[in-house]
PDB file of C-alpha atoms in Angstrom:
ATOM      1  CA  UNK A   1      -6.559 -18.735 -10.020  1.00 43.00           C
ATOM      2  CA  UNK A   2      -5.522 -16.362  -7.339  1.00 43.00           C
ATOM      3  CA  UNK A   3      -8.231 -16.446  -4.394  1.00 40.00           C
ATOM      4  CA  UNK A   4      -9.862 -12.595  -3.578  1.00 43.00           C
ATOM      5  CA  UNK A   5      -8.040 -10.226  -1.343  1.00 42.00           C
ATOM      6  CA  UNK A   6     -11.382 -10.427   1.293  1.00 39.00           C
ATOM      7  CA  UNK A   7     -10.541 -13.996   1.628  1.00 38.00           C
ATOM      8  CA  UNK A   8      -8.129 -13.999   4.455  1.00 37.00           C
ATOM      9  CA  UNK A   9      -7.197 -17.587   4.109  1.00 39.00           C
ATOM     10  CA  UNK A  10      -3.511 -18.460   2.245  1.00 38.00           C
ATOM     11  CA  UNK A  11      -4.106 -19.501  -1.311  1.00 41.00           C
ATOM     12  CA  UNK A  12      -1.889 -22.749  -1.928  1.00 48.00           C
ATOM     13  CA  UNK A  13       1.554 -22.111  -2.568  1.00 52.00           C
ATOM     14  CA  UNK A  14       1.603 -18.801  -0.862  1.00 74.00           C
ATOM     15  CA  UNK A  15      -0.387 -16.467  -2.070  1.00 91.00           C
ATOM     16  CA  UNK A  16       0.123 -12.007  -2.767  1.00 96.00           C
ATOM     17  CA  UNK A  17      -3.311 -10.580  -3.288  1.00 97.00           C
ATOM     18  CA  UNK A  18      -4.499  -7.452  -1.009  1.00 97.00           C
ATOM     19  CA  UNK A  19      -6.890  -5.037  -0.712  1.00 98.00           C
ATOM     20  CA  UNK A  20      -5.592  -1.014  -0.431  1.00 98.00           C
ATOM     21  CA  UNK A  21      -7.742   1.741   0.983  1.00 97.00           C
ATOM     22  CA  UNK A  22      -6.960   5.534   0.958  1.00 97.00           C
ATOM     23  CA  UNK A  23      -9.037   7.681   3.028  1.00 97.00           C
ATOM     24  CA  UNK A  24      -8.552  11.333   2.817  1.00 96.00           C
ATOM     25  CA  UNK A  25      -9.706  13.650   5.780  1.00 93.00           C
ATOM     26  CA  UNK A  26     -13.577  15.133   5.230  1.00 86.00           C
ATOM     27  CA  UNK A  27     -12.923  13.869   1.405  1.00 87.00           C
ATOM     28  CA  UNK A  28     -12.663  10.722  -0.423  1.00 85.00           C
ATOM     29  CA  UNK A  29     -12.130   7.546   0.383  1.00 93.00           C
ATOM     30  CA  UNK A  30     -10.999   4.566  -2.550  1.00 96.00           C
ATOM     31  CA  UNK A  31     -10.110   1.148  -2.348  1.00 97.00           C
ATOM     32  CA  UNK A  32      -8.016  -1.089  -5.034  1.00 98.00           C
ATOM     33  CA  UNK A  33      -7.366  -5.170  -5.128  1.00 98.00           C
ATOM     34  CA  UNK A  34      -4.054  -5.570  -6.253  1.00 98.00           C
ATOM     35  CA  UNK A  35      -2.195  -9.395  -6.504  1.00 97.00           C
ATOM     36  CA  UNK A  36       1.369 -10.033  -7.045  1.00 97.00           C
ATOM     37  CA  UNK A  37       1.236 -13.693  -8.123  1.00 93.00           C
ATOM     38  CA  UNK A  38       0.646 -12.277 -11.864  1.00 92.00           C
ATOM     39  CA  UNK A  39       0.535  -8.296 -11.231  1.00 95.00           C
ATOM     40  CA  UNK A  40      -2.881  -7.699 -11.798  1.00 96.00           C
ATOM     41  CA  UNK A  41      -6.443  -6.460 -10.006  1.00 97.00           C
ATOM     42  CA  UNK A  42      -7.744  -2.720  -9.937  1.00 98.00           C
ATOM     43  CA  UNK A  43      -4.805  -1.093  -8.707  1.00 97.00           C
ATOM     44  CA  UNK A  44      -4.062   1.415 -11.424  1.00 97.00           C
ATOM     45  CA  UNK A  45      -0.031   0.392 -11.568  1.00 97.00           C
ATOM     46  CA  UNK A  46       0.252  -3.227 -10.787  1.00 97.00           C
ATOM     47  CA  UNK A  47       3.798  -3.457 -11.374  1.00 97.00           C
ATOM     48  CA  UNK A  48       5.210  -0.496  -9.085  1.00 96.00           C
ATOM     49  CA  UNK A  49       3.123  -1.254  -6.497  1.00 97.00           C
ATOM     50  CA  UNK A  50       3.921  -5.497  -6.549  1.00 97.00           C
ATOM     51  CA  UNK A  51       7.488  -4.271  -7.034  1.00 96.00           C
ATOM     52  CA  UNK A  52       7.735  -1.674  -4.070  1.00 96.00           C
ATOM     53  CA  UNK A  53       6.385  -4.662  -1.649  1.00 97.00           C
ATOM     54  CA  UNK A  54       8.355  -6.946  -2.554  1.00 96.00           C
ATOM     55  CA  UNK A  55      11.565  -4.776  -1.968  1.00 96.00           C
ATOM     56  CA  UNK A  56      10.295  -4.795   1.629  1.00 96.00           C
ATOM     57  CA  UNK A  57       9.288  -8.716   1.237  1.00 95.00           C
ATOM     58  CA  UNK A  58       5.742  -7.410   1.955  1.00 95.00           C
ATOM     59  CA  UNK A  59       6.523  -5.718   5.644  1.00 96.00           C
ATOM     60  CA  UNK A  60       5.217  -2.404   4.410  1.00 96.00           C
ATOM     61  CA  UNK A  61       5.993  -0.960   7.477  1.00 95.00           C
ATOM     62  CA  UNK A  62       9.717  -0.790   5.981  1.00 96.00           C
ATOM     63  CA  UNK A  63       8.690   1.339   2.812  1.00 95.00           C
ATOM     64  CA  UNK A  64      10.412   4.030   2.332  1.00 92.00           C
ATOM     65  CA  UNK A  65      10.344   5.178  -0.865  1.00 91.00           C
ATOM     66  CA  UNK A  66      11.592   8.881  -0.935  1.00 91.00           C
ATOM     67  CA  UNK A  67      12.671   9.580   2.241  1.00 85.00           C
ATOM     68  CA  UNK A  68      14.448  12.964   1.403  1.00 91.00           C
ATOM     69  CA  UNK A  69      11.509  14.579   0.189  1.00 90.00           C
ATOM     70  CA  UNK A  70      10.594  17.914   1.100  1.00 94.00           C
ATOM     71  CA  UNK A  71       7.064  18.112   2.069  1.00 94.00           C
ATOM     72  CA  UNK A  72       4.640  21.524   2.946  1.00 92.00           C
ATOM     73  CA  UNK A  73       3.558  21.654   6.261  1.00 92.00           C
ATOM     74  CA  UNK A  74       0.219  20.838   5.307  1.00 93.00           C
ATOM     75  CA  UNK A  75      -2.465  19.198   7.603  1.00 96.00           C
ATOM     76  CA  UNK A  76      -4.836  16.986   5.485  1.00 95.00           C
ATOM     77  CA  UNK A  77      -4.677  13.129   6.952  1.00 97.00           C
ATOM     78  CA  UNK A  78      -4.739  10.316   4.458  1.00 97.00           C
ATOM     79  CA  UNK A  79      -4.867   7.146   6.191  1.00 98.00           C
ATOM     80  CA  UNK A  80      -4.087   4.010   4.468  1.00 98.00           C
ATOM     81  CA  UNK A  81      -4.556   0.101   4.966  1.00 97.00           C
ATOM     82  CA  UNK A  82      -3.360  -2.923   3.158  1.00 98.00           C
ATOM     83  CA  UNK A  83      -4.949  -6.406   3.905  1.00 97.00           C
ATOM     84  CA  UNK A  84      -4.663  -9.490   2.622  1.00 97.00           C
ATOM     85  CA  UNK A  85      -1.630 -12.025   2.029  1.00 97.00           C
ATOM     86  CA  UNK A  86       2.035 -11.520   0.606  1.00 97.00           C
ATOM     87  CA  UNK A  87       3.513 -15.360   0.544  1.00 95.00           C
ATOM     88  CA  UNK A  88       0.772 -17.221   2.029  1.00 94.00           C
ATOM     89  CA  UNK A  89       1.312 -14.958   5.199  1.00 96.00           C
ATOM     90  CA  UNK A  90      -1.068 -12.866   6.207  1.00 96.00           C
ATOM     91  CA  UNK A  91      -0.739  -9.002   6.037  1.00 96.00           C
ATOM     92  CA  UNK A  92      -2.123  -5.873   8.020  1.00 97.00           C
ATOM     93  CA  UNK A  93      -0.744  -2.578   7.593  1.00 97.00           C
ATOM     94  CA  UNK A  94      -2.700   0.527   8.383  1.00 97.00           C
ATOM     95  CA  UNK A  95      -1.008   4.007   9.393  1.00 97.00           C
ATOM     96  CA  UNK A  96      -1.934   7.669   9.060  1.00 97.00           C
ATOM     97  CA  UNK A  97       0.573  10.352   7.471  1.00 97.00           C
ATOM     98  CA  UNK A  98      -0.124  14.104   8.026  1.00 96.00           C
ATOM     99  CA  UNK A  99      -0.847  15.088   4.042  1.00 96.00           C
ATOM    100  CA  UNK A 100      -0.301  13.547   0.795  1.00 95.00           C
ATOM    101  CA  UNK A 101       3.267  14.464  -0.038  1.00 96.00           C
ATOM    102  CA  UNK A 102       4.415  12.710   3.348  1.00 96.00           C
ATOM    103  CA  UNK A 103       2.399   9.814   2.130  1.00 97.00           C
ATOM    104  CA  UNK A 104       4.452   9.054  -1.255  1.00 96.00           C
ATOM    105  CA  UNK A 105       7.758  10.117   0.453  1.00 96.00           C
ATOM    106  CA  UNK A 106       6.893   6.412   2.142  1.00 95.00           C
ATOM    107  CA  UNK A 107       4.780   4.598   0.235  1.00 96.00           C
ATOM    108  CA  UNK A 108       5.426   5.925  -3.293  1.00 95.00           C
ATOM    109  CA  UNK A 109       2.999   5.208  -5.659  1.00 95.00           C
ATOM    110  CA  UNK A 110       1.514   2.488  -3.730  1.00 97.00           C
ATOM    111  CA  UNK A 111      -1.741   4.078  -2.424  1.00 97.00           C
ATOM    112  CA  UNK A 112      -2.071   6.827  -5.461  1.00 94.00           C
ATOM    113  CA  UNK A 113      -5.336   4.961  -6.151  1.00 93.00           C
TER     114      UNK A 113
END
């Protein structure tokens, strides 16, 4: 069985299981488990989202999903956060992007959660 994303310690074998968090500016904030051993947890498309980290073999600081997207010059922050383990190693990702569009253009459909 694959261990919890809050458990920070390797599952044997090398674990993927992480937890993603979206908070919006003066809005919402949500939060999804997601593993990639068998695509699975809360995250509303497993696959996409165990496929667009692996592509990036689970550096998400490398996504970049549409990167010729044109995006308004909208202000609305939605910071995001990954944490948990890709491979047995562990993984920490959190960055801010100015508004939803510039979001996706990055991370796809990774935090639409």
């Amino acid at each position: 069985p694959a261990s919890p994303a809050s458990d920070r310690s390797p599952a044997p074998g090398g674990g993927s299981a992480l937890t993603l968090t979206l908070s919006v500016a003066g809005g919402t904030s949500s939060g999804v488990s997601l593993t990639c051993d068998l695509e699975g947890g809360s995250h509303p498309d497993p696959f996409t989202a165990c496929g667009l980290i692996r592509r990036v073999g689970g550096d998400l600081s490398k996504l970049a999903y549409d990167i010729d997207m044109i995006c308004p010059e909208e202000y609305l922050p939605h910071t995001v956060r990954a944490l948990g383990t890709w491979e047995g190693r562990p993984v920490w990702f959190g960055r801010t992007y100015d508004n939803r569009c510039e979001m996706t253009a990055l991370t796809g459909p990774l935090f639409h959660i």
